[in-house]
Every structure is written in C-alpha cells, then in structure tokens.
Amino acid sequence: MTYGPERVRYFDEFMTFSPAHGLDALRPLGAALRAWLQVYRALSALRHRHTGIAEANTANVNDIPA
C-alpha cells in the first residue's frame, strides 16, 4: 500500500508513539518500565519542540490525511 506525502509527513512529524497506548494486557509493568514511559514522553516532547510541530493525538482514523 502506498501512502501520499501528506500522510507520510503526518506519521513522521505529528504522531507520537507510546507503549501505554496499547492493550492493557501488554502495558509495561514495574517501576523501571514506568520510567521508560516517561522517557518516551520526554523524547517526543523534545522532538516536537525541536521541529516546532505540535504533536497529534489522533483518536479517529478519518483525522489522518489520505
């Protein structure tokens, strides 16, 4: 499947990743892994500050460019 340039840019620049957004059964457990989640958040915030692009928390697939 080929995505258009707007969709690729959206995934690369706007969206964020966090293992905490997955299924409850697969969420990290324990203090070390909770710290790992904070690192994900901090790195995402740093990347978005560096690029000047606000992060997107897309709840609906229809909000993603085609």
Coordinates of N, CA and C in Angstrom, one line a residue:
M1 N 0.8 -1.2 0.0 CA 0.0 0.0 0.0 C 0.9 1.2 0.0
T2 N 0.6 2.2 -0.8 CA 1.3 3.4 -0.9 C 0.5 4.6 -0.3
Y3 N 1.2 5.3 0.5 CA 0.6 6.5 1.2 C 1.1 7.8 0.5
G4 N 0.2 8.7 0.5 CA 0.5 10.0 -0.1 C 1.5 10.8 0.8
P5 N 2.1 11.8 0.3 CA 3.1 12.6 1.0 C 2.6 13.2 2.3
E6 N 1.3 13.7 2.2 CA 0.7 14.3 3.4 C 0.6 13.3 4.6
R7 N 0.2 12.0 4.2 CA 0.0 11.0 5.3 C 1.4 10.6 5.8
V8 N 2.4 10.4 5.0 CA 3.7 10.1 5.5 C 4.3 11.2 6.4
R9 N 4.1 12.4 6.0 CA 4.6 13.5 6.9 C 3.8 13.5 8.2
Y10 N 2.5 13.3 8.1 CA 1.7 13.2 9.4 C 2.3 12.2 10.3
F11 N 2.5 11.0 9.8 CA 3.0 9.9 10.7 C 4.4 10.3 11.2
D12 N 5.3 10.8 10.3 CA 6.6 11.1 10.7 C 6.7 12.3 11.7
E13 N 5.9 13.3 11.5 CA 6.1 14.6 12.2 C 5.1 14.9 13.3
F14 N 3.9 14.4 13.2 CA 2.9 14.8 14.1 C 2.5 13.8 15.2
M15 N 2.5 12.5 14.8 CA 2.0 11.5 15.7 C 3.1 11.1 16.7
T16 N 2.7 10.6 17.8 CA 3.6 10.1 18.8 C 3.4 8.6 19.1
F17 N 4.3 8.0 19.7 CA 4.2 6.6 20.0 C 4.4 6.4 21.5
S18 N 3.6 5.6 22.1 CA 3.7 5.2 23.5 C 3.2 3.8 23.7
P19 N 4.0 2.9 24.3 CA 3.6 1.6 24.6 C 2.3 1.6 25.5
A20 N 2.1 2.7 26.2 CA 1.0 2.8 27.1 C -0.3 2.9 26.4
H21 N -0.3 3.2 25.1 CA -1.5 3.3 24.3 C -2.0 2.0 23.8
G22 N -1.3 0.9 24.1 CA -1.7 -0.4 23.6 C -2.7 -1.1 24.5
L23 N -2.8 -2.4 24.3 CA -3.7 -3.2 25.1 C -3.3 -3.2 26.6
D24 N -4.2 -3.2 27.5 CA -3.8 -3.3 28.9 C -3.0 -4.5 29.3
A25 N -3.3 -5.6 28.6 CA -2.5 -6.9 28.9 C -1.1 -6.7 28.4
L26 N -0.7 -5.8 27.5 CA 0.6 -5.6 27.0 C 1.3 -4.4 27.6
R27 N 0.7 -3.7 28.5 CA 1.3 -2.5 29.1 C 2.5 -2.8 30.0
P28 N 3.5 -2.0 29.9 CA 4.7 -2.3 30.8 C 4.3 -2.3 32.3
L29 N 4.9 -3.1 33.0 CA 4.7 -3.2 34.5 C 6.0 -2.9 35.2
G30 N 5.9 -2.4 36.4 CA 7.1 -2.2 37.3 C 7.6 -0.8 37.2
A31 N 8.4 -0.4 38.1 CA 8.9 0.9 38.2 C 9.9 1.3 37.1
A32 N 10.7 0.4 36.7 CA 11.7 0.6 35.6 C 10.9 0.9 34.3
L33 N 9.9 0.2 34.0 CA 9.1 0.3 32.8 C 8.3 1.6 32.9
R34 N 7.8 1.9 34.1 CA 7.1 3.2 34.2 C 8.0 4.4 33.9
A35 N 9.2 4.3 34.3 CA 10.2 5.3 34.0 C 10.5 5.3 32.5
W36 N 10.5 4.2 31.8 CA 10.7 4.1 30.4 C 9.6 4.8 29.7
L37 N 8.3 4.8 30.2 CA 7.2 5.5 29.6 C 7.5 7.0 29.7
Q38 N 8.1 7.5 30.8 CA 8.4 8.9 30.9 C 9.4 9.3 29.9
V39 N 10.4 8.4 29.6 CA 11.4 8.7 28.6 C 10.8 8.9 27.3
Y40 N 9.8 8.0 26.9 CA 9.1 8.1 25.6 C 8.5 9.5 25.5
R41 N 7.8 9.9 26.6 CA 7.1 11.2 26.6 C 8.1 12.3 26.5
A42 N 9.2 12.3 27.2 CA 10.2 13.3 27.2 C 10.8 13.5 25.8
L43 N 11.2 12.3 25.2 CA 11.8 12.4 23.8 C 10.8 12.9 22.8
S44 N 9.5 12.5 22.9 CA 8.5 13.0 22.0 C 8.4 14.5 22.1
A45 N 8.3 15.0 23.4 CA 8.2 16.4 23.6 C 9.4 17.2 23.1
L46 N 10.6 16.6 23.3 CA 11.8 17.2 22.8 C 11.8 17.3 21.2
R47 N 11.4 16.2 20.6 CA 11.3 16.2 19.1 C 10.3 17.2 18.6
H48 N 9.2 17.3 19.2 CA 8.2 18.3 18.8 C 8.6 19.7 19.0
R49 N 9.3 20.0 20.1 CA 9.8 21.3 20.4 C 10.9 21.7 19.3
H50 N 11.8 20.7 19.0 CA 12.8 20.9 18.1 C 12.3 21.2 16.7
T51 N 11.3 20.5 16.3 CA 10.7 20.7 14.9 C 9.7 21.8 14.9
G52 N 9.2 22.2 16.0 CA 8.2 23.3 16.1 C 6.8 22.8 15.6
I53 N 6.6 21.5 15.6 CA 5.4 20.9 15.1 C 4.7 20.3 16.4
A54 N 3.4 20.7 16.6 CA 2.6 20.2 17.7 C 2.3 18.7 17.5
E55 N 2.4 18.0 18.6 CA 2.0 16.6 18.5 C 0.6 16.4 18.3
A56 N 0.2 15.3 17.6 CA -1.2 15.0 17.4 C -1.6 13.7 18.1
N57 N -2.7 13.7 18.8 CA -3.2 12.5 19.4 C -4.4 12.1 18.6
T58 N -4.3 11.4 17.6 CA -5.4 11.1 16.6 C -6.2 10.0 17.2
A59 N -7.5 10.3 17.5 CA -8.4 9.3 18.0 C -9.2 8.6 16.9
N60 N -9.2 9.2 15.8 CA -10.1 8.8 14.7 C -9.3 8.7 13.4
V61 N -9.3 7.5 12.8 CA -8.5 7.3 11.5 C -8.9 8.3 10.4
N62 N -10.1 8.8 10.5 CA -10.6 9.8 9.5 C -9.9 11.1 9.7
D63 N -9.2 11.4 10.8 CA -8.5 12.6 11.0 C -7.1 12.6 10.4
I64 N -6.7 11.4 9.9 CA -5.3 11.3 9.3 C -5.4 11.6 7.8
P65 N -4.6 12.5 7.3 CA -4.6 12.8 5.9 C -4.5 11.5 5.0
A66 N -5.1 11.6 3.8 CA -5.1 10.5 2.9 C -3.8 10.3 2.2

